[in-house]
Amino acid sequence: MTERTEEQGLGRLGVWTLVITSVAGFMASLDNLVVTTALPSIREDLGGGLSDLEWTVSAYTLSFAVLLMFGAALGDRFGRRRIFLVGLTLFTVGSAAAALSPGIGALIAARAVQGAGAAVSMPLTLTLLTAAVPAAKRGLAFGIWAGVNGLAVATGPLVGGTLTEHFSWQWIFWVNVPVGLVLIPLSALKLRESRGANPALDVVGTILVSLGLFGVVLGLIRGNPNGWTSPLVLGSLIAGVALLTAFVLYEQRWARHPMLPMRLFRSRAFSAVNASGLLMFLGMFGSIFLISQHLQSVGGYSPQEAGIRMLPWTGMPLIVAPIAGILADRFGGRPIVVTGLLLQGAGLAMYAAITGGTTGYDYAAEIPAVVICGIGMSLYFAPTAALVMDSVRPEEQGIASGANNALREVGGALGVAVLSAVFSAQGGYTSEQSFVDGLVPALYVGAGVVGVAAVCAFFLPRRVKPAAVVDGPAAVEPEEAGALKPEKAGALKPEKAGVERPEDAAPVHAEASKA
């Protein structure tokens, strides 16, 4: 009776976990861009120069991207629910501190705390959700989760502009506090605890990857404002790449309990989904960054009005993503992801063609392109979470989620930097025509990058249907729930589905190999 109930729905545990993780993910994703439309009001109240205002955005992005893998590693070591609660608490405290900031320096520091809290909790949302939802329903659950998170990323400027325009800029941070105060006790009561397989924390690996990501993301963020040949930018990028290279070598050769086993990248599914994710975010983030400005600079709309006119794009995940998740359960994730990326690229190219071929601004003419972008983004987001989680063994899902999110954040930072550089080289802010002259080639570049992401996604193996997955009630421990046949996910082949060979459970050390 219990198994039949679980097959028919998400189950009580699954529903609670889906609600909690979706809302927590929405908060974390929203704050990536929510502050952008409030910057003029913040400067009026707190003062500060252009560089200070840029850091109110960058401080969150930087700490969020850098600490994602560290948060996943902490969850595997000390308990995912426990660390998820720590991240929620840190994010809520950081939000209150940002709202109460007496000066621009305090606001920047509070934004860094917010980003750290989001980084600690965000990668664990997928791990907790995977453990709580029956395998046959994960496509639907991940579709809803992805739709909510995609909506948060795209509506950040609208939410920030609306709250600032009708209340004050402090409310873009205050709104997180009551939500956090509700989620914290709910999470303690309704989520199930789980841990990763390795009890030891990879300290050296954690330091190398965190500092390496810090250098790369810092260089990307400061590239356009400081100049790509400035000592800060060049030094950050070179040091970041060197540290990440050292991280890969250390994890391959010397780490006894690697935080990111390099053998995961031998899985075609894991490599393809991460490559497509990085490129998708590069094209999408950079394009949204410029299109939102196009609506205001050329269209003449206020931040709130511009956000409303983006709803055919940004609101689409709520409608399409759950449907895409169901289709992925039936047909596999690869065709859905490839179709979504192709539509996203086509929508960006169409927006560029319409913008470059008309004089003035005609919002009605852009609506089809915006709708196609929204459908494409929704189709991409829905199955991706399941593909990431199914491409690794259950005890490695936390760090896999952290790695996937970290790469997408790097892609987002790279997208804003690259497309802004193309925009600046071909146009600028001196006139409406100058803005269009820069926007059109930048969007074509974004469309091309998303097209390459579709090519990467085409190499995804066709995912086994949920019926072929070792399933069980939602109450089963994470090490049992959702175990995928590794031969279908590109991992090492076990003796039978869902059962790992002893030598696959941990790295083989010298002593064991001698034996």
XYZ file of C-alpha atoms in Angstrom:
515
model
C 0.000 0.000 0.000
C 2.819 2.354 0.860
C 4.687 1.599 -2.373
C 1.525 2.136 -4.429
C 0.922 5.478 -2.716
C 4.500 6.560 -3.364
C 4.223 5.587 -7.040
C 1.075 7.675 -7.433
C 2.446 10.849 -5.882
C 5.386 12.550 -4.270
C 4.424 11.446 -0.777
C 4.147 13.695 2.268
C 7.911 13.850 2.774
C 8.442 14.584 -0.910
C 5.890 17.415 -0.962
C 7.344 19.095 2.122
C 10.886 18.734 0.808
C 9.879 20.120 -2.593
C 8.205 23.167 -1.031
C 11.097 23.913 1.345
C 13.904 23.425 -1.183
C 12.073 25.350 -3.932
C 11.427 28.361 -1.708
C 14.996 28.296 -0.365
C 16.363 28.048 -3.916
C 14.108 30.894 -5.032
C 15.472 33.166 -2.290
C 19.089 32.331 -3.106
C 18.643 32.754 -6.867
C 16.568 35.924 -6.540
C 19.299 37.787 -4.689
C 21.722 37.308 -7.583
C 20.092 40.193 -9.483
C 17.466 41.709 -7.163
C 19.743 44.569 -6.118
C 20.535 45.819 -9.640
C 17.464 48.048 -10.065
C 17.844 49.462 -6.545
C 21.382 50.815 -7.027
C 20.394 54.467 -7.661
C 18.316 54.536 -4.444
C 21.098 52.851 -2.463
C 23.623 55.419 -3.689
C 21.287 58.259 -2.734
C 20.874 56.896 0.806
C 24.313 55.466 1.575
C 26.618 57.298 -0.820
C 29.605 55.580 -2.397
C 31.082 55.640 -5.867
C 30.420 53.493 -8.905
C 32.919 50.868 -7.761
C 31.141 50.570 -4.384
C 27.801 50.059 -6.101
C 29.259 47.383 -8.359
C 30.544 45.572 -5.287
C 27.044 45.423 -3.768
C 26.228 43.110 -6.694
C 29.611 41.400 -6.996
C 30.065 40.591 -3.292
C 27.066 38.265 -3.390
C 28.017 36.655 -6.714
C 31.609 36.141 -5.621
C 30.940 34.468 -2.263
C 28.081 32.458 -3.756
C 30.176 31.010 -6.601
C 33.286 30.414 -4.503
C 31.635 28.550 -1.606
C 29.158 26.322 -3.480
C 31.395 23.251 -3.531
C 32.528 23.912 0.030
C 28.889 23.942 1.182
C 28.230 20.635 -0.558
C 31.333 19.093 1.041
C 30.253 20.286 4.494
C 26.820 18.728 3.966
C 28.339 15.382 3.019
C 30.584 15.450 6.092
C 28.355 16.867 8.853
C 24.846 16.148 7.600
C 22.968 17.759 4.737
C 19.946 18.893 6.709
C 22.156 20.362 9.438
C 24.324 22.345 6.998
C 21.236 23.376 5.020
C 19.867 24.898 8.246
C 23.181 26.682 8.845
C 23.046 28.133 5.333
C 19.424 29.288 5.740
C 20.247 30.938 9.050
C 23.317 32.674 7.612
C 21.314 33.927 4.617
C 18.523 35.263 6.836
C 20.958 37.034 9.175
C 22.816 38.503 6.196
C 19.530 39.786 4.730
C 18.612 41.553 7.973
C 22.115 43.027 8.219
C 21.863 44.318 4.643
C 18.521 46.016 5.362
C 19.973 47.651 8.498
C 23.274 48.699 6.881
C 24.312 52.226 7.966
C 26.819 52.632 5.121
C 27.894 51.200 1.809
C 30.769 49.204 3.350
C 28.433 47.462 5.781
C 26.050 46.658 2.923
C 28.833 45.073 0.871
C 29.866 42.936 3.859
C 26.257 41.868 4.483
C 25.871 40.915 0.830
C 28.938 38.672 1.136
C 27.341 36.977 4.163
C 24.131 36.497 2.177
C 26.077 34.886 -0.653
C 27.891 32.563 1.744
C 24.591 31.415 3.256
C 23.092 30.828 -0.185
C 26.183 28.890 -1.293
C 26.022 26.596 1.728
C 22.319 25.795 1.322
C 21.784 25.874 -2.472
C 23.649 22.687 -3.577
C 22.009 20.704 -0.773
C 18.484 21.465 -2.021
C 18.852 18.971 -4.869
C 20.427 16.303 -2.653
C 17.638 16.561 -0.095
C 14.992 16.525 -2.825
C 16.483 13.481 -4.543
C 16.456 11.528 -1.292
C 12.831 12.393 -0.506
C 11.095 11.896 -3.870
C 10.441 8.503 -5.514
C 12.487 8.035 -8.683
C 9.407 7.816 -10.918
C 8.349 11.328 -9.831
C 11.694 13.093 -9.827
C 11.227 14.586 -13.279
C 8.082 16.368 -12.083
C 9.710 17.436 -8.793
C 12.875 18.692 -10.481
C 10.769 20.458 -13.098
C 8.902 22.405 -10.399
C 12.150 23.128 -8.530
C 13.863 24.295 -11.728
C 10.878 26.406 -12.770
C 10.806 28.225 -9.445
C 14.577 28.827 -9.520
C 14.562 29.939 -13.153
C 11.759 32.360 -12.379
C 13.779 33.804 -9.488
C 16.859 34.432 -11.631
C 14.910 36.162 -14.374
C 12.533 38.214 -12.205
C 15.179 39.588 -9.849
C 15.252 43.026 -11.508
C 11.425 43.202 -11.556
C 11.101 42.327 -7.868
C 13.872 44.738 -6.898
C 12.435 47.550 -8.998
C 8.893 47.061 -7.679
C 9.892 46.971 -4.006
C 12.220 49.959 -4.385
C 9.673 51.994 -6.330
C 6.727 51.387 -3.984
C 8.486 50.909 -0.616
C 12.256 51.375 -0.204
C 15.444 49.583 -1.232
C 15.711 48.025 2.242
C 12.645 45.893 1.469
C 14.498 43.868 -1.156
C 16.378 42.428 1.841
C 13.669 42.576 4.521
C 11.411 40.328 2.412
C 13.851 37.435 2.947
C 13.709 37.606 6.740
C 10.150 36.333 7.455
C 10.542 33.671 4.771
C 13.762 32.480 6.386
C 12.216 32.492 9.858
C 9.463 30.199 8.582
C 11.749 27.886 6.600
C 14.260 27.260 9.397
C 11.899 25.467 11.831
C 10.066 23.751 8.948
C 13.353 22.374 7.657
C 14.296 21.069 11.091
C 10.953 19.287 11.420
C 10.208 18.075 7.895
C 13.529 17.245 6.212
C 15.381 13.953 6.640
C 19.057 13.909 7.549
C 21.608 12.235 5.272
C 25.370 12.228 4.753
C 27.894 11.419 2.059
C 29.991 8.253 1.991
C 33.351 9.782 2.947
C 33.608 10.874 6.601
C 36.704 13.049 6.102
C 36.681 16.614 4.815
C 39.139 17.241 1.969
C 40.762 20.344 3.469
C 43.481 20.854 0.860
C 41.088 20.295 -2.031
C 38.527 22.649 -0.496
C 41.111 25.433 -0.091
C 42.462 24.997 -3.630
C 39.075 24.999 -5.368
C 37.690 27.853 -3.256
C 40.696 30.117 -3.861
C 40.815 29.111 -7.528
C 37.155 29.956 -8.077
C 37.680 33.208 -6.171
C 40.448 34.241 -8.555
C 38.543 33.323 -11.730
C 35.232 34.878 -10.708
C 36.918 38.017 -9.324
C 38.786 38.470 -12.599
C 35.616 38.010 -14.651
C 33.617 40.412 -12.494
C 36.267 43.142 -12.579
C 37.323 42.636 -16.208
C 35.128 45.300 -17.796
C 35.245 47.916 -14.977
C 39.017 47.657 -14.376
C 40.170 46.663 -17.850
C 41.192 43.166 -18.932
C 44.896 44.023 -18.855
C 44.867 45.552 -15.356
C 47.134 43.862 -12.772
C 44.155 42.911 -10.588
C 42.269 41.180 -13.395
C 45.245 39.443 -15.006
C 46.663 38.399 -11.644
C 43.305 37.055 -10.452
C 42.664 35.063 -13.634
C 46.161 33.594 -13.805
C 46.219 32.688 -10.115
C 42.701 31.262 -10.306
C 43.488 29.028 -13.279
C 46.742 27.868 -11.631
C 44.963 26.980 -8.387
C 42.173 25.137 -10.192
C 44.791 23.176 -12.149
C 46.513 22.309 -8.879
C 43.120 21.240 -7.492
C 42.556 18.827 -10.379
C 46.043 17.322 -10.009
C 45.680 16.990 -6.239
C 42.276 15.333 -6.505
C 43.598 12.877 -9.091
C 46.850 11.877 -7.410
C 47.042 12.626 -3.720
C 43.611 13.167 -2.123
C 42.615 10.264 0.121
C 38.971 11.405 0.199
C 38.573 13.779 -2.783
C 35.781 16.337 -2.496
C 35.274 16.106 -6.291
C 36.420 12.722 -7.627
C 37.860 13.382 -11.076
C 36.526 10.019 -12.261
C 33.079 11.650 -12.313
C 34.137 13.451 -15.483
C 34.704 10.088 -17.168
C 30.918 9.889 -17.131
C 29.694 11.240 -20.459
C 26.482 12.400 -18.793
C 28.248 14.350 -16.033
C 30.704 16.019 -18.421
C 28.076 16.879 -21.033
C 25.530 18.311 -18.598
C 28.145 20.493 -16.915
C 29.597 21.772 -20.198
C 26.140 22.617 -21.541
C 25.193 24.277 -18.235
C 28.237 26.549 -18.209
C 27.625 27.621 -21.825
C 23.856 28.015 -21.341
C 24.367 30.373 -18.403
C 27.042 32.262 -20.315
C 24.633 33.029 -23.149
C 21.502 33.495 -21.037
C 22.865 35.661 -18.189
C 24.743 37.989 -20.502
C 21.698 38.378 -22.761
C 19.244 39.074 -19.925
C 21.707 41.617 -18.506
C 21.688 43.568 -21.799
C 18.039 43.061 -22.799
C 16.780 44.394 -19.454
C 18.824 47.546 -20.111
C 17.540 47.703 -23.696
C 13.963 47.904 -22.428
C 14.892 50.863 -20.214
C 17.507 52.696 -22.312
C 15.806 52.386 -25.706
C 12.244 51.404 -24.809
C 12.002 54.131 -22.166
C 10.402 51.893 -19.528
C 10.921 52.164 -15.776
C 12.571 49.185 -14.011
C 9.172 47.847 -12.960
C 7.669 48.341 -16.423
C 10.666 46.644 -18.029
C 10.331 43.685 -15.679
C 6.640 43.319 -16.524
C 7.457 43.244 -20.233
C 9.967 40.463 -19.590
C 7.241 38.243 -18.091
C 6.577 36.356 -21.358
C 10.164 35.135 -20.894
C 10.598 35.066 -17.141
C 7.154 33.722 -16.249
C 7.313 30.837 -18.705
C 9.141 28.397 -16.352
C 6.104 28.248 -14.044
C 4.015 26.916 -16.945
C 6.458 24.922 -19.056
C 9.022 23.523 -16.577
C 6.673 21.065 -14.779
C 5.387 19.817 -18.154
C 8.962 19.451 -19.392
C 9.790 17.452 -16.260
C 6.952 15.021 -16.993
C 8.085 14.701 -20.631
C 11.646 14.018 -19.438
C 10.346 11.197 -17.238
C 8.679 9.660 -20.290
C 11.179 10.314 -23.099
C 14.449 10.966 -21.259
C 16.189 14.257 -20.533
C 18.420 14.571 -23.606
C 15.815 15.461 -26.254
C 14.125 17.946 -23.897
C 17.394 19.698 -23.004
C 18.622 19.840 -26.612
C 15.273 21.227 -27.790
C 15.298 23.848 -25.018
C 18.804 25.037 -25.866
C 18.022 25.239 -29.590
C 14.905 27.297 -28.865
C 16.827 29.555 -26.464
C 19.481 30.233 -29.090
C 16.862 30.787 -31.799
C 14.969 33.229 -29.562
C 18.097 35.296 -28.881
C 18.989 35.389 -32.576
C 15.413 36.416 -33.426
C 15.518 39.227 -30.838
C 18.784 40.471 -32.361
C 17.432 40.286 -35.917
C 14.223 42.160 -35.047
C 16.099 44.815 -33.056
C 18.649 45.375 -35.799
C 16.039 45.475 -38.552
C 13.687 48.091 -37.072
C 14.010 51.779 -36.299
C 12.983 52.927 -32.838
C 11.557 50.388 -30.421
C 8.594 48.091 -31.009
C 7.842 45.855 -28.018
C 5.065 43.954 -29.814
C 7.492 42.811 -32.510
C 9.840 41.371 -29.852
C 7.180 39.304 -28.030
C 7.568 36.118 -30.166
C 11.338 36.106 -29.560
C 10.862 36.647 -25.832
C 8.297 33.815 -25.623
C 10.592 31.411 -27.507
C 13.443 32.287 -25.104
C 11.147 31.583 -22.155
C 10.049 28.194 -23.512
C 13.636 27.246 -24.305
C 14.903 28.228 -20.855
C 12.086 26.247 -19.205
C 12.771 23.107 -21.252
C 16.460 23.314 -20.341
C 16.026 23.852 -16.611
C 13.488 21.107 -15.953
C 15.464 17.914 -16.806
C 18.946 19.227 -15.997
C 18.711 18.648 -12.252
C 17.696 15.028 -12.778
C 20.503 14.498 -15.306
C 23.083 15.804 -12.834
C 21.812 13.662 -9.980
C 21.412 10.523 -12.094
C 24.923 10.783 -13.549
C 26.605 10.010 -10.196
C 26.151 7.602 -7.314
C 23.744 8.670 -4.544
C 26.445 9.438 -1.973
C 28.163 11.762 -4.498
C 25.061 13.770 -5.402
C 25.812 16.589 -2.967
C 29.207 17.425 -4.401
C 27.931 16.858 -7.954
C 25.206 19.433 -7.343
C 27.743 21.848 -5.873
C 30.081 21.423 -8.858
C 27.238 21.929 -11.335
C 26.033 25.093 -9.602
C 29.580 26.461 -9.315
C 30.217 25.963 -13.035
C 26.916 27.625 -13.930
C 27.763 30.616 -11.707
C 31.138 30.924 -13.428
C 29.279 30.734 -16.746
C 26.936 33.523 -15.642
C 29.817 35.775 -14.592
C 31.642 34.981 -17.827
C 28.489 35.732 -19.843
C 28.049 39.211 -18.400
C 31.744 39.932 -18.933
C 31.995 38.553 -22.508
C 28.733 39.962 -23.872
C 29.399 43.325 -22.199
C 32.822 43.391 -23.863
C 31.220 42.713 -27.274
C 28.618 45.388 -26.559
C 31.270 47.949 -25.582
C 33.406 47.172 -28.648
C 30.508 47.685 -31.092
C 28.368 50.312 -29.354
C 27.710 51.993 -26.021
C 25.387 54.195 -23.981
C 25.889 57.475 -25.852
C 22.632 57.168 -27.824
C 19.782 54.763 -28.509
C 21.309 53.782 -31.855
C 24.683 53.233 -30.220
C 23.060 50.913 -27.686
C 21.390 48.921 -30.480
C 24.672 48.775 -32.406
C 26.283 47.068 -29.416
C 23.299 44.921 -28.398
C 22.733 43.146 -31.726
C 26.200 41.541 -32.125
C 26.302 40.707 -28.401
C 23.017 38.806 -28.691
C 24.240 36.950 -31.759
C 27.295 35.875 -29.745
C 25.005 34.756 -26.912
C 22.856 32.790 -29.370
C 25.952 31.107 -30.784
C 27.205 30.115 -27.341
C 23.823 28.591 -26.459
C 23.953 26.729 -29.779
C 27.296 25.212 -28.746
C 25.648 24.235 -25.454
C 23.027 22.337 -27.483
C 25.814 20.450 -29.266
C 27.303 19.486 -25.879
C 23.895 18.351 -24.632
C 23.474 16.163 -27.729
C 26.269 13.953 -26.358
C 24.244 13.173 -23.249
C 23.394 9.467 -23.088
C 19.683 8.715 -23.239
C 18.612 8.504 -19.607
C 17.024 5.286 -18.381
C 13.344 5.598 -17.641
C 12.321 5.836 -13.956
C 10.919 2.311 -14.105
C 14.447 1.023 -14.623
C 15.714 2.872 -11.588
C 15.967 1.141 -8.268
C 13.107 2.766 -6.470
C 11.510 2.548 -3.105
C 9.450 4.489 -0.605
C 10.465 8.042 0.138
C 11.492 6.931 3.593
C 14.423 4.934 2.198
C 17.843 6.326 3.058
C 19.559 8.416 0.342
C 22.125 5.703 -0.251
C 19.260 3.497 -1.449
C 16.761 5.933 -2.912
C 17.313 6.839 -6.524
C 20.318 4.611 -7.138
C 20.784 4.573 -10.888
C 22.373 1.841 -12.902
C 25.803 3.351 -13.345
C 26.288 1.690 -16.699
C 23.412 3.858 -17.936
C 24.932 6.999 -16.464
C 28.460 6.404 -17.646
C 29.804 5.380 -14.245
C 31.619 2.171 -13.319
C 29.537 -0.911 -13.953
C 28.379 -2.674 -10.759
C 27.330 -6.225 -10.310
C 23.667 -5.276 -10.268
C 21.641 -2.098 -10.374
C 21.835 0.136 -7.347
C 24.491 -1.982 -5.609
C 28.018 -0.660 -5.548
C 31.115 -2.753 -5.519
C 33.155 -2.222 -2.355
C 36.078 -0.847 -4.293
C 33.827 1.811 -5.853
C 32.701 3.210 -2.535
C 35.985 4.958 -1.755
C 39.357 5.628 -3.347
C 41.726 2.652 -3.373
C 44.719 3.534 -1.242
C 48.229 2.174 -1.587
C 47.779 -0.271 1.280
C 44.677 -1.750 -0.291
C 46.275 -2.057 -3.720
C 49.216 -3.970 -2.220
C 46.817 -6.392 -0.606
